[in-house]
mmCIF file of C-alpha atoms in Angstrom:
data_model
loop_
_atom_site.group_PDB
_atom_site.id
_atom_site.type_symbol
_atom_site.label_atom_id
_atom_site.label_comp_id
_atom_site.label_asym_id
_atom_site.label_seq_id
_atom_site.Cartn_x
_atom_site.Cartn_y
_atom_site.Cartn_z
ATOM 1 C CA UNK N 1 43.430 66.752 21.645
ATOM 2 C CA UNK N 2 42.905 65.840 17.994
ATOM 3 C CA UNK N 3 41.887 69.442 17.242
ATOM 4 C CA UNK N 4 45.225 70.781 18.585
ATOM 5 C CA UNK N 5 43.386 73.688 20.170
ATOM 6 C CA UNK N 6 41.931 72.528 23.477
ATOM 7 C CA UNK N 7 44.389 71.578 26.217
ATOM 8 C CA UNK N 8 43.229 69.866 29.392
ATOM 9 C CA UNK N 9 45.206 70.970 32.447
ATOM 10 C CA UNK N 10 44.792 68.627 35.429
ATOM 11 C CA UNK N 11 45.635 71.439 37.868
ATOM 12 C CA UNK N 12 42.850 73.638 36.485
ATOM 13 C CA UNK N 13 40.213 71.083 35.539
ATOM 14 C CA UNK N 14 37.453 72.055 33.128
ATOM 15 C CA UNK N 15 34.366 73.840 34.553
ATOM 16 C CA UNK N 16 32.453 73.447 31.274
ATOM 17 C CA UNK N 17 32.612 69.676 31.743
ATOM 18 C CA UNK N 18 32.225 69.688 35.539
ATOM 19 C CA UNK N 19 35.805 68.439 35.965
ATOM 20 C CA UNK N 20 37.209 69.774 39.242
ATOM 21 C CA UNK N 21 40.818 70.967 39.644
ATOM 22 C CA UNK N 22 43.041 67.968 40.315
ATOM 23 C CA UNK N 23 40.985 65.557 38.164
ATOM 24 C CA UNK N 24 43.512 63.299 36.437
ATOM 25 C CA UNK N 25 43.104 62.225 32.820
ATOM 26 C CA UNK N 26 42.560 58.595 33.838
ATOM 27 C CA UNK N 27 39.694 59.713 36.093
ATOM 28 C CA UNK N 28 37.850 61.592 33.350
ATOM 29 C CA UNK N 29 34.500 59.835 32.657
ATOM 30 C CA UNK N 30 34.186 57.847 29.431
ATOM 31 C CA UNK N 31 31.349 60.206 28.479
ATOM 32 C CA UNK N 32 33.919 63.023 28.087
ATOM 33 C CA UNK N 33 33.762 65.044 24.861
ATOM 34 C CA UNK N 34 36.244 67.736 23.859
ATOM 35 C CA UNK N 35 34.506 71.128 24.240
ATOM 36 C CA UNK N 36 36.118 72.253 20.971
ATOM 37 C CA UNK N 37 35.992 69.378 18.482
ATOM 38 C CA UNK N 38 33.547 66.996 20.181
ATOM 39 C CA UNK N 39 35.874 63.998 20.011
ATOM 40 C CA UNK N 40 35.984 61.416 22.856
ATOM 41 C CA UNK N 41 38.463 60.794 25.653
ATOM 42 C CA UNK N 42 40.508 58.355 23.554
ATOM 43 C CA UNK N 43 41.753 61.274 21.454
ATOM 44 C CA UNK N 44 43.456 62.968 24.426
ATOM 45 C CA UNK N 45 47.221 62.947 23.910
ATOM 46 C CA UNK N 46 49.886 64.197 26.353
ATOM 47 C CA UNK N 47 51.847 67.298 25.396
ATOM 48 C CA UNK N 48 55.615 66.778 25.337
ATOM 49 C CA UNK N 49 58.242 69.462 25.612
ATOM 50 C CA UNK N 50 58.524 69.843 21.841
ATOM 51 C CA UNK N 51 54.796 70.162 21.196
ATOM 52 C CA UNK N 52 53.006 73.336 22.173
ATOM 53 C CA UNK N 53 50.113 75.203 20.578
ATOM 54 C CA UNK N 54 52.570 77.899 19.476
ATOM 55 C CA UNK N 55 54.866 75.364 17.797
ATOM 56 C CA UNK N 56 52.160 73.231 16.229
ATOM 57 C CA UNK N 57 51.533 73.659 12.537
ATOM 58 C CA UNK N 58 48.699 76.066 11.813
ATOM 59 C CA UNK N 59 45.801 74.072 10.434
ATOM 60 C CA UNK N 60 43.639 75.568 7.699
ATOM 61 C CA UNK N 61 40.834 74.246 5.513
ATOM 62 C CA UNK N 62 43.275 72.958 2.916
ATOM 63 C CA UNK N 63 44.971 70.880 5.602
ATOM 64 C CA UNK N 64 41.678 69.321 6.694
ATOM 65 C CA UNK N 65 40.512 68.716 3.115
ATOM 66 C CA UNK N 66 43.807 67.056 2.207
ATOM 67 C CA UNK N 67 43.588 64.922 5.328
ATOM 68 C CA UNK N 68 40.080 63.819 4.375
ATOM 69 C CA UNK N 69 41.209 62.935 0.854
ATOM 70 C CA UNK N 70 43.711 60.508 2.370
ATOM 71 C CA UNK N 71 41.284 59.048 4.904
ATOM 72 C CA UNK N 72 38.435 58.507 2.447
ATOM 73 C CA UNK N 73 40.508 55.888 0.660
ATOM 74 C CA UNK N 74 39.534 56.592 -2.943
ATOM 75 C CA UNK N 75 35.819 57.121 -2.279
ATOM 76 C CA UNK N 76 36.077 60.891 -2.709
ATOM 77 C CA UNK N 77 38.742 63.095 -4.265
ATOM 78 C CA UNK N 78 37.658 66.173 -2.259
ATOM 79 C CA UNK N 79 37.956 68.142 -5.490
ATOM 80 C CA UNK N 80 38.074 71.961 -5.669
ATOM 81 C CA UNK N 81 34.696 71.772 -7.439
ATOM 82 C CA UNK N 82 32.263 69.157 -6.095
ATOM 83 C CA UNK N 83 29.720 68.856 -8.898
ATOM 84 C CA UNK N 84 28.991 65.213 -9.693
ATOM 85 C CA UNK N 85 31.429 65.087 -12.599
ATOM 86 C CA UNK N 86 31.296 61.533 -14.058
ATOM 87 C CA UNK N 87 35.095 61.369 -13.890
ATOM 88 C CA UNK N 88 35.218 62.102 -10.159
ATOM 89 C CA UNK N 89 36.061 59.283 -7.767
ATOM 90 C CA UNK N 90 32.650 59.361 -6.070
ATOM 91 C CA UNK N 91 30.965 58.485 -9.366
ATOM 92 C CA UNK N 92 33.148 55.430 -9.959
ATOM 93 C CA UNK N 93 30.772 53.255 -7.977
ATOM 94 C CA UNK N 94 30.359 49.551 -8.493
ATOM 95 C CA UNK N 95 26.862 48.606 -9.557
ATOM 96 C CA UNK N 96 24.844 47.387 -6.595
ATOM 97 C CA UNK N 97 27.372 48.734 -4.074
ATOM 98 C CA UNK N 98 26.816 51.693 -1.702
ATOM 99 C CA UNK N 99 27.122 54.965 -3.619
ATOM 100 C CA UNK N 100 29.229 56.701 -0.981
ATOM 101 C CA UNK N 101 29.216 60.449 -1.605
ATOM 102 C CA UNK N 102 28.266 60.121 -5.264
ATOM 103 C CA UNK N 103 24.920 60.449 -6.996
ATOM 104 C CA UNK N 104 22.308 57.806 -7.763
ATOM 105 C CA UNK N 105 22.474 56.028 -11.109
ATOM 106 C CA UNK N 106 24.425 58.085 -13.631
ATOM 107 C CA UNK N 107 24.545 60.990 -11.200
ATOM 108 C CA UNK N 108 22.395 63.276 -13.351
ATOM 109 C CA UNK N 109 20.478 64.744 -10.399
ATOM 110 C CA UNK N 110 23.722 65.464 -8.555
ATOM 111 C CA UNK N 111 24.928 67.259 -11.694
ATOM 112 C CA UNK N 112 21.573 69.028 -12.060
ATOM 113 C CA UNK N 113 21.868 70.449 -8.544
ATOM 114 C CA UNK N 114 25.192 72.036 -9.416
ATOM 115 C CA UNK N 115 24.244 73.268 -12.884
ATOM 116 C CA UNK N 116 20.874 74.639 -11.739
ATOM 117 C CA UNK N 117 22.508 76.781 -9.058
ATOM 118 C CA UNK N 118 25.435 77.889 -11.205
ATOM 119 C CA UNK N 119 23.196 79.110 -14.024
ATOM 120 C CA UNK N 120 22.302 81.994 -11.715
ATOM 121 C CA UNK N 121 24.780 84.855 -11.581
ATOM 122 C CA UNK N 122 24.972 87.617 -8.984
ATOM 123 C CA UNK N 123 24.583 91.216 -10.145
ATOM 124 C CA UNK N 124 27.330 93.450 -8.773
ATOM 125 C CA UNK N 125 25.944 96.759 -7.427
ATOM 126 C CA UNK N 126 28.392 98.879 -5.428
ATOM 127 C CA UNK N 127 27.156 102.482 -5.682
ATOM 128 C CA UNK N 128 25.219 102.710 -2.462
ATOM 129 C CA UNK N 129 25.793 104.000 1.064
ATOM 130 C CA UNK N 130 27.853 101.406 2.866
ATOM 131 C CA UNK N 131 26.341 99.263 5.611
ATOM 132 C CA UNK N 132 27.796 96.167 7.179
ATOM 133 C CA UNK N 133 25.252 93.471 6.239
ATOM 134 C CA UNK N 134 22.995 92.039 8.936
ATOM 135 C CA UNK N 135 23.157 88.303 8.332
ATOM 136 C CA UNK N 136 21.803 86.783 11.538
ATOM 137 C CA UNK N 137 18.359 85.214 11.461
ATOM 138 C CA UNK N 138 15.991 82.969 13.428
ATOM 139 C CA UNK N 139 14.819 79.438 12.776
ATOM 140 C CA UNK N 140 12.624 77.280 15.026
ATOM 141 C CA UNK N 141 12.698 80.100 17.561
ATOM 142 C CA UNK N 142 16.504 80.088 17.813
ATOM 143 C CA UNK N 143 18.800 82.882 16.668
ATOM 144 C CA UNK N 144 21.655 81.796 14.408
ATOM 145 C CA UNK N 145 24.638 83.849 13.312
ATOM 146 C CA UNK N 146 23.885 83.422 9.603
ATOM 147 C CA UNK N 147 21.300 81.659 7.403
ATOM 148 C CA UNK N 148 23.591 78.650 7.220
ATOM 149 C CA UNK N 149 23.076 75.248 8.847
ATOM 150 C CA UNK N 150 24.596 71.793 8.668
ATOM 151 C CA UNK N 151 22.475 69.442 6.567
ATOM 152 C CA UNK N 152 21.557 66.065 8.125
ATOM 153 C CA UNK N 153 24.475 63.690 7.643
ATOM 154 C CA UNK N 154 24.893 60.035 8.581
ATOM 155 C CA UNK N 155 26.352 56.832 7.206
ATOM 156 C CA UNK N 156 29.988 56.919 8.322
ATOM 157 C CA UNK N 157 30.372 53.236 7.493
ATOM 158 C CA UNK N 158 28.756 53.289 4.058
ATOM 159 C CA UNK N 159 29.622 56.807 2.877
ATOM 160 C CA UNK N 160 32.873 57.741 4.637
ATOM 161 C CA UNK N 161 34.872 54.525 4.480
ATOM 162 C CA UNK N 162 34.680 54.110 8.283
ATOM 163 C CA UNK N 163 37.124 57.016 8.576
ATOM 164 C CA UNK N 164 35.113 58.156 11.587
ATOM 165 C CA UNK N 165 32.546 56.452 13.802
ATOM 166 C CA UNK N 166 28.870 57.297 13.427
ATOM 167 C CA UNK N 167 28.826 58.795 16.915
ATOM 168 C CA UNK N 168 31.891 60.953 16.260
ATOM 169 C CA UNK N 169 30.397 62.101 12.949
ATOM 170 C CA UNK N 170 27.332 63.397 14.788
ATOM 171 C CA UNK N 171 29.424 65.066 17.471
ATOM 172 C CA UNK N 172 31.668 66.824 14.957
ATOM 173 C CA UNK N 173 28.728 68.186 13.000
ATOM 174 C CA UNK N 174 26.752 69.300 16.050
ATOM 175 C CA UNK N 175 29.710 70.808 17.881
ATOM 176 C CA UNK N 176 31.139 72.556 14.830
ATOM 177 C CA UNK N 177 27.807 74.127 13.898
ATOM 178 C CA UNK N 178 27.134 75.176 17.492
ATOM 179 C CA UNK N 179 30.540 76.800 17.957
ATOM 180 C CA UNK N 180 30.042 78.612 14.658
ATOM 181 C CA UNK N 181 26.786 80.003 16.013
ATOM 182 C CA UNK N 182 24.248 77.887 14.163
ATOM 183 C CA UNK N 183 22.575 74.477 14.331
ATOM 184 C CA UNK N 184 23.589 71.105 12.940
ATOM 185 C CA UNK N 185 21.270 68.318 11.860
ATOM 186 C CA UNK N 186 21.994 64.605 12.173
ATOM 187 C CA UNK N 187 20.428 61.810 10.178
ATOM 188 C CA UNK N 188 20.069 58.112 10.866
ATOM 189 C CA UNK N 189 21.346 55.097 9.000
ATOM 190 C CA UNK N 190 20.648 51.395 8.673
ATOM 191 C CA UNK N 191 23.939 50.410 10.316
ATOM 192 C CA UNK N 192 23.298 52.224 13.626
ATOM 193 C CA UNK N 193 20.391 52.441 16.093
ATOM 194 C CA UNK N 194 17.602 54.674 14.756
ATOM 195 C CA UNK N 195 17.707 56.930 17.805
ATOM 196 C CA UNK N 196 21.516 57.354 18.018
ATOM 197 C CA UNK N 197 21.525 60.829 16.472
ATOM 198 C CA UNK N 198 18.767 62.036 18.784
ATOM 199 C CA UNK N 199 20.672 60.764 21.822
ATOM 200 C CA UNK N 200 23.822 62.600 20.720
ATOM 201 C CA UNK N 201 21.772 65.793 20.348
ATOM 202 C CA UNK N 202 20.477 65.178 23.868
ATOM 203 C CA UNK N 203 24.026 64.827 25.188
ATOM 204 C CA UNK N 204 24.768 68.148 23.469
ATOM 205 C CA UNK N 205 22.130 69.692 25.758
ATOM 206 C CA UNK N 206 19.505 69.534 23.024
ATOM 207 C CA UNK N 207 21.371 71.845 20.652
ATOM 208 C CA UNK N 208 20.794 70.125 17.345
ATOM 209 C CA UNK N 209 18.106 68.562 15.195
ATOM 210 C CA UNK N 210 17.590 64.839 14.510
ATOM 211 C CA UNK N 211 16.182 63.975 11.101
ATOM 212 C CA UNK N 212 14.667 60.508 10.815
ATOM 213 C CA UNK N 213 14.089 58.363 7.762
ATOM 214 C CA UNK N 214 10.406 57.671 6.961
ATOM 215 C CA UNK N 215 10.131 54.517 9.053
ATOM 216 C CA UNK N 216 6.805 52.765 9.704
ATOM 217 C CA UNK N 217 4.486 55.282 11.338
ATOM 218 C CA UNK N 218 4.375 53.595 14.739
ATOM 219 C CA UNK N 219 8.164 53.464 14.939
ATOM 220 C CA UNK N 220 8.506 57.041 13.722
ATOM 221 C CA UNK N 221 6.167 58.292 16.446
ATOM 222 C CA UNK N 222 8.265 56.386 19.008
ATOM 223 C CA UNK N 223 11.367 58.175 17.711
ATOM 224 C CA UNK N 224 9.575 61.525 17.884
ATOM 225 C CA UNK N 225 8.735 60.863 21.546
ATOM 226 C CA UNK N 226 12.363 59.976 22.291
ATOM 227 C CA UNK N 227 13.570 63.165 20.603
ATOM 228 C CA UNK N 228 10.999 65.279 22.434
ATOM 229 C CA UNK N 229 12.125 63.943 25.826
ATOM 230 C CA UNK N 230 15.705 64.835 24.885
ATOM 231 C CA UNK N 231 14.526 68.421 24.343
ATOM 232 C CA UNK N 232 15.887 68.769 20.812
ATOM 233 C CA UNK N 233 15.318 72.029 18.922
ATOM 234 C CA UNK N 234 13.100 70.476 16.240
ATOM 235 C CA UNK N 235 12.423 67.136 14.553
ATOM 236 C CA UNK N 236 12.666 66.383 10.842
ATOM 237 C CA UNK N 237 11.599 63.557 8.559
ATOM 238 C CA UNK N 238 13.689 62.705 5.532
ATOM 239 C CA UNK N 239 10.832 61.954 3.100
ATOM 240 C CA UNK N 240 13.310 61.659 0.228
ATOM 241 C CA UNK N 241 14.893 58.869 2.257
ATOM 242 C CA UNK N 242 12.050 56.610 1.111
ATOM 243 C CA UNK N 243 14.252 55.906 -1.906
ATOM 244 C CA UNK N 244 17.488 55.419 0.010
ATOM 245 C CA UNK N 245 19.636 52.547 -1.232
ATOM 246 C CA UNK N 246 20.986 51.878 2.253
ATOM 247 C CA UNK N 247 17.851 50.520 3.903
ATOM 248 C CA UNK N 248 17.168 46.846 4.407
ATOM 249 C CA UNK N 249 13.983 44.758 4.703
ATOM 250 C CA UNK N 250 14.584 44.665 8.462
ATOM 251 C CA UNK N 251 14.634 48.484 8.546
ATOM 252 C CA UNK N 252 12.246 49.530 5.838
ATOM 253 C CA UNK N 253 11.299 53.049 4.736
ATOM 254 C CA UNK N 254 8.075 54.289 3.157
ATOM 255 C CA UNK N 255 6.334 57.207 1.494
ATOM 256 C CA UNK N 256 4.004 59.149 3.784
ATOM 257 C CA UNK N 257 0.414 60.253 3.163
ATOM 258 C CA UNK N 258 -0.972 63.689 4.020
ATOM 259 C CA UNK N 259 -2.762 62.210 7.029
ATOM 260 C CA UNK N 260 0.450 60.609 8.249
ATOM 261 C CA UNK N 261 2.281 63.936 8.009
ATOM 262 C CA UNK N 262 -0.392 65.603 10.108
ATOM 263 C CA UNK N 263 -0.279 62.753 12.632
ATOM 264 C CA UNK N 264 3.470 63.276 13.046
ATOM 265 C CA UNK N 265 3.067 67.023 13.538
ATOM 266 C CA UNK N 266 0.322 66.448 16.106
ATOM 267 C CA UNK N 267 2.228 63.819 18.121
ATOM 268 C CA UNK N 268 4.769 66.287 19.550
ATOM 269 C CA UNK N 269 5.031 69.819 20.874
ATOM 270 C CA UNK N 270 8.345 70.274 19.084
ATOM 271 C CA UNK N 271 8.573 72.019 15.687
ATOM 272 C CA UNK N 272 8.373 69.457 12.883
ATOM 273 C CA UNK N 273 9.571 69.811 9.300
ATOM 274 C CA UNK N 274 9.643 67.589 6.249
ATOM 275 C CA UNK N 275 12.642 67.217 3.947
ATOM 276 C CA UNK N 276 12.665 66.055 0.335
ATOM 277 C CA UNK N 277 10.158 68.530 -1.086
ATOM 278 C CA UNK N 278 10.739 69.190 -4.800
ATOM 279 C CA UNK N 279 7.401 70.485 -6.077
ATOM 280 C CA UNK N 280 4.938 73.266 -5.198
ATOM 281 C CA UNK N 281 2.225 70.627 -4.819
ATOM 282 C CA UNK N 282 4.119 68.767 -2.096
ATOM 283 C CA UNK N 283 5.104 72.060 -0.468
ATOM 284 C CA UNK N 284 1.443 73.016 -0.081
ATOM 285 C CA UNK N 285 0.768 69.655 1.576
ATOM 286 C CA UNK N 286 3.591 70.316 4.034
ATOM 287 C CA UNK N 287 2.027 73.661 4.936
ATOM 288 C CA UNK N 288 -1.402 72.046 5.295
ATOM 289 C CA UNK N 289 0.027 69.425 7.670
ATOM 290 C CA UNK N 290 0.856 72.136 10.189
ATOM 291 C CA UNK N 291 4.615 71.666 9.818
ATOM 292 C CA UNK N 292 6.942 74.394 11.054
ATOM 293 C CA UNK N 293 9.168 74.413 7.951
ATOM 294 C CA UNK N 294 9.530 72.970 4.453
ATOM 295 C CA UNK N 295 12.931 71.577 3.442
ATOM 296 C CA UNK N 296 13.570 71.658 -0.322
ATOM 297 C CA UNK N 297 16.010 68.874 -1.191
ATOM 298 C CA UNK N 298 16.519 65.853 -3.420
ATOM 299 C CA UNK N 299 18.892 64.099 -1.005
ATOM 300 C CA UNK N 300 21.921 65.492 -2.787
ATOM 301 C CA UNK N 301 20.929 63.642 -5.947
ATOM 302 C CA UNK N 302 21.541 60.375 -4.144
ATOM 303 C CA UNK N 303 18.111 58.726 -4.437
ATOM 304 C CA UNK N 304 16.458 59.622 -7.787
ATOM 305 C CA UNK N 305 18.479 59.856 -10.987
ATOM 306 C CA UNK N 306 17.465 62.196 -13.842
ATOM 307 C CA UNK N 307 15.690 64.523 -11.417
ATOM 308 C CA UNK N 308 15.502 68.301 -11.259
ATOM 309 C CA UNK N 309 18.026 70.439 -9.439
ATOM 310 C CA UNK N 310 16.983 72.185 -6.232
ATOM 311 C CA UNK N 311 17.517 75.634 -7.775
ATOM 312 C CA UNK N 312 15.218 74.621 -10.658
ATOM 313 C CA UNK N 313 12.228 74.207 -8.342
ATOM 314 C CA UNK N 314 12.989 76.510 -5.412
ATOM 315 C CA UNK N 315 11.556 79.728 -6.956
ATOM 316 C CA UNK N 316 8.226 78.044 -7.760
ATOM 317 C CA UNK N 317 7.988 76.544 -4.284
ATOM 318 C CA UNK N 318 8.798 79.902 -2.700
ATOM 319 C CA UNK N 319 6.148 81.617 -4.803
ATOM 320 C CA UNK N 320 3.586 79.121 -3.511
ATOM 321 C CA UNK N 321 4.379 79.046 0.229
ATOM 322 C CA UNK N 322 6.717 81.953 1.059
ATOM 323 C CA UNK N 323 5.588 83.760 4.196
ATOM 324 C CA UNK N 324 3.543 80.794 5.412
ATOM 325 C CA UNK N 325 6.374 78.725 6.893
ATOM 326 C CA UNK N 326 10.179 78.994 6.643
ATOM 327 C CA UNK N 327 11.846 77.366 3.655
ATOM 328 C CA UNK N 328 15.086 75.423 4.070
ATOM 329 C CA UNK N 329 17.093 74.358 1.022
ATOM 330 C CA UNK N 330 20.326 72.598 0.089
ATOM 331 C CA UNK N 331 21.649 71.464 -3.296
ATOM 332 C CA UNK N 332 25.437 71.849 -3.876
ATOM 333 C CA UNK N 333 25.716 74.820 -1.540
ATOM 334 C CA UNK N 334 29.485 75.163 -1.186
ATOM 335 C CA UNK N 335 30.248 78.858 -0.586
ATOM 336 C CA UNK N 336 28.740 82.027 0.812
ATOM 337 C CA UNK N 337 28.041 83.117 -2.753
ATOM 338 C CA UNK N 338 25.929 79.977 -3.162
ATOM 339 C CA UNK N 339 24.150 80.756 0.108
ATOM 340 C CA UNK N 340 23.182 84.211 -1.148
ATOM 341 C CA UNK N 341 21.811 82.734 -4.366
ATOM 342 C CA UNK N 342 19.738 80.171 -2.475
ATOM 343 C CA UNK N 343 18.320 82.927 -0.241
ATOM 344 C CA UNK N 344 17.558 85.066 -3.302
ATOM 345 C CA UNK N 345 15.762 82.107 -4.901
ATOM 346 C CA UNK N 346 13.385 81.933 -1.955
ATOM 347 C CA UNK N 347 14.939 80.016 0.933
ATOM 348 C CA UNK N 348 15.185 81.363 4.463
ATOM 349 C CA UNK N 349 18.139 79.152 5.380
ATOM 350 C CA UNK N 350 20.690 77.309 3.220
ATOM 351 C CA UNK N 351 22.116 73.968 4.326
ATOM 352 C CA UNK N 352 25.503 72.462 3.539
ATOM 353 C CA UNK N 353 26.050 68.706 3.246
ATOM 354 C CA UNK N 354 28.929 67.217 1.241
ATOM 355 C CA UNK N 355 31.360 70.061 1.941
ATOM 356 C CA UNK N 356 30.979 69.447 5.675
ATOM 357 C CA UNK N 357 31.319 65.700 5.136
ATOM 358 C CA UNK N 358 34.681 66.467 3.534
ATOM 359 C CA UNK N 359 36.071 68.031 6.722
ATOM 360 C CA UNK N 360 34.180 66.609 9.708
ATOM 361 C CA UNK N 361 36.514 63.622 9.805
ATOM 362 C CA UNK N 362 38.838 66.050 11.612
ATOM 363 C CA UNK N 363 36.207 67.011 14.169
ATOM 364 C CA UNK N 364 34.100 69.996 15.071
ATOM 365 C CA UNK N 365 36.921 72.521 14.750
ATOM 366 C CA UNK N 366 37.167 71.798 11.000
ATOM 367 C CA UNK N 367 33.392 72.086 10.608
ATOM 368 C CA UNK N 368 33.409 75.442 12.374
ATOM 369 C CA UNK N 369 36.298 76.643 10.221
ATOM 370 C CA UNK N 370 34.417 75.754 7.041
ATOM 371 C CA UNK N 371 31.253 77.498 8.195
ATOM 372 C CA UNK N 372 33.276 80.592 9.119
ATOM 373 C CA UNK N 373 34.655 80.610 5.577
ATOM 374 C CA UNK N 374 31.151 80.395 4.109
ATOM 375 C CA UNK N 375 29.853 83.173 6.367
ATOM 376 C CA UNK N 376 32.699 85.495 5.367
ATOM 377 C CA UNK N 377 31.938 84.941 1.679
ATOM 378 C CA UNK N 378 28.239 85.576 2.318
ATOM 379 C CA UNK N 379 29.018 88.915 3.939
ATOM 380 C CA UNK N 380 31.262 89.881 1.011
ATOM 381 C CA UNK N 381 28.642 88.816 -1.525
ATOM 382 C CA UNK N 382 25.964 90.907 0.192
ATOM 383 C CA UNK N 383 28.183 93.999 0.174
ATOM 384 C CA UNK N 384 28.936 93.588 -3.530
ATOM 385 C CA UNK N 385 25.283 93.042 -4.505
ATOM 386 C CA UNK N 386 23.931 95.974 -2.489
ATOM 387 C CA UNK N 387 22.192 93.850 0.149
ATOM 388 C CA UNK N 388 22.071 95.349 3.643
ATOM 389 C CA UNK N 389 19.805 92.629 5.036
ATOM 390 C CA UNK N 390 18.745 89.144 4.036
ATOM 391 C CA UNK N 391 15.383 90.560 2.937
ATOM 392 C CA UNK N 392 17.240 92.512 0.252
ATOM 393 C CA UNK N 393 18.342 89.210 -1.297
ATOM 394 C CA UNK N 394 15.627 88.636 -3.901
ATOM 395 C CA UNK N 395 15.511 87.517 -7.523
ATOM 396 C CA UNK N 396 16.410 91.121 -8.393
ATOM 397 C CA UNK N 397 20.065 90.459 -7.519
ATOM 398 C CA UNK N 398 20.231 87.476 -9.886
ATOM 399 C CA UNK N 399 20.541 87.016 -13.601
ATOM 400 C CA UNK N 400 20.046 83.669 -15.311
ATOM 401 C CA UNK N 401 22.483 82.521 -17.950
ATOM 402 C CA UNK N 402 22.610 79.255 -19.842
ATOM 403 C CA UNK N 403 25.973 77.800 -20.824
#
């Protein structure tokens, strides 16, 4: 397999995939997906005498990041610090062309996300009885190993240089997050069917969350019904997607009124949340709609230039709605230290976008490896700031410094 971890043995079969002993590779259904990386049957390669798991090169995050740098063909440098720097490859966009992984316009909102989060510093406090931090939590009724999820990603053709298919992108994100012990979200894009992400979640036995762009209300309700039948964990709407540069007149996107939000919540029994909330006023409207969560995000700075950073607005939003519904937030979350800061600023769960986009080209195993790395840093950060539980992560462990 592409992940170099899973080996299919014809004599043994694979019970997890209902493949009986004696099933030959050529007889494996086309619907086959690797139980480790999520990649399709076409990635199966025979092992020769010189290639064994023990002899294969050990793959680490640096390997996968370097591989992505090559495959992204100049669209992204996969830099050590991903911060919207004007000199980075992603910001060298041609006017009127897809922005790839860069920021909208001059990239000021992308930069603001990074600077807003980095202005907060963690206070080290180590004189305290030692406890191994409890970092598991619940969201949408599901227990996850840490307050870390995969942000909704899509757009393999327009953002990732066709280095991976849209379907394989979804599989890698969903499978990697699931094997880590959390939940991945998948978006939708103008170059693929609107419901593709939801169908992939369904094939993953419902373990995942589709997030739809704000399509016309009738179409959006149709997509909600499709997702509900596929028994997904929850359903999201990418309200900040109303400014997406990727949508065409044939597939238009719109702002939504308060009544339309409530109509969407009421049309399904599944938990519903709204993404793209960047003000306390909008957050209150999300709560009033009956939504199950509020997702604080500015689309990675990819829709509105000269906007505020997520960490600039998150404390005010949390002050307004904390305890009413869970708060999700992204915004240049790269490490476990960033996760702890986002939790301290008021979020219940932090989501990671670009950093997963950098590695998912190599499949779910790379996504899982990255999330493991983030979780380990989160645990370390909690020990060094005196936090035994996530509830201990408050503004009291932060100090704000301007540089």
